[in-house]
Amino acid sequence: MMRKVMVTLAIIGFAFALLPLAFRAGVQAEPGALATEYLETAPRELGAANVVTAIVVSYRGFDTLGEVAVLFVATAGVGAMLTRKRLGPAAVGRRKPATEVLRTATGLLTGLIVMFGAYIFMHGHLTPGGGFQGGVVIATAVLLNVLAAPESHLAHGVMTAVEALSGAAYVAIGLLGAFLAWGFLDPRVMPTGSIGSLVSAGTIPLIYSAIGLKVGAELSGIIEALKGDRP
Amino acid sequence: MSVMAFIAGINPVAASGAVLVLVGLWGVLSRPNLFKIAVAFSVMETGVNLVILSVGYIRGRTAPILDSAADARSASARMTDPVPQALVLTAIVIGLAVTALMLSYAVRLRTGGGDSSIESYGEEKW
């Protein structure tokens, strides 16, 4: 009883805290000074059509490096906890084989989905999307394959290699920016090109491609670990 | 102030985000099942993301991507605030990592002979 009262009070308190936001959010007439600065300088200095990408990869690139590290640690944690040895043999039940429809569709769709994911992270500086979104799309292709062939395993070595190499490439491109341009993760190592073309915005597409591959490999690792039969 | 003006003043994205935050908070505080707590955290995260996004929205403006609707010169006059969008992009990814970790803890507790109810872990109870 006491507990219910406390929960109700906590929810009412949160509701009061959120109430002004429901009315005041989105009524500002102009972006703040920082946002205006980003909107004006990102296209001019970095040649990036997508300002959000310019912020994520360049202006706040160090945060994104930390974010990728958090994702890596979480993947390692999930992988360490959900091994067959820890879960015990009873955890892995007998799996039904996939139906004909699912297997055929998987064969047809896997290549297309991976290609779509690569398209999303390569065009992250031009269109909505980027490394994280493209990586998730690639991981859905892995999920489809896991559903179609439940007994199969990911090539663990290949996944580790992709993840490690793309992570190293991310840091290496960042260091290039520190030595050849104006700071760590500065994309102006390469010419910024003209806004809107695929080869533009300096190293932003390269960094986002590395992030896309890394996120795709990590999420595929989580999907594989959640199957629960990793040795 | 009429009822219509009152309703028109509500930002629909922020309001639905606030509702999701409250639903998630209720789930976290009052559900005993560990898996449901993880789901409630996800719901709450979605709500928080919607609220943050709605703060940067400016009525009548376009997404912060240069195209035919807004070129580099008119960018700051015709685009919404890109900073909350970049923050939410980060928050979504971290949220996914946290959810995966919470669920695997719950799976480990369950398969390690434990219960999936939080009541059976004395020190976690409040």
Tab-separated table of C-alpha atoms in Angstrom, chain A residues 63-64 66-71 74 132, chain B residues 45 87-100:
chain	number	residue	atom	x	y	z
A	63	ASP	CA	31.465	11.917	-28.199
A	64	THR	CA	30.683	9.550	-31.057
A	66	GLY	CA	32.980	7.298	-26.869
A	67	GLU	CA	29.543	6.139	-27.968
A	68	VAL	CA	31.054	3.507	-30.253
A	69	ALA	CA	33.240	2.424	-27.314
A	70	VAL	CA	30.138	2.087	-25.088
A	71	LEU	CA	28.457	-0.025	-27.755
A	74	ALA	CA	27.975	-3.580	-24.097
A	132	PHE	CA	24.485	3.766	-36.935
B	45	GLU	CA	13.867	6.035	-23.312
B	87	LEU	CA	21.912	14.125	-29.133
B	88	VAL	CA	18.965	11.789	-29.726
B	89	LEU	CA	20.938	9.863	-32.364
B	90	THR	CA	23.521	9.160	-29.661
B	91	ALA	CA	20.865	8.397	-27.047
B	92	ILE	CA	19.133	5.803	-29.248
B	93	VAL	CA	22.353	3.824	-29.745
B	94	ILE	CA	23.299	3.945	-26.058
B	95	GLY	CA	19.721	2.945	-25.205
B	96	LEU	CA	20.001	-0.100	-27.424
B	97	ALA	CA	23.264	-1.132	-25.765
B	98	VAL	CA	21.760	-0.684	-22.284
B	99	THR	CA	18.640	-2.661	-23.223
B	100	ALA	CA	20.710	-5.543	-24.627
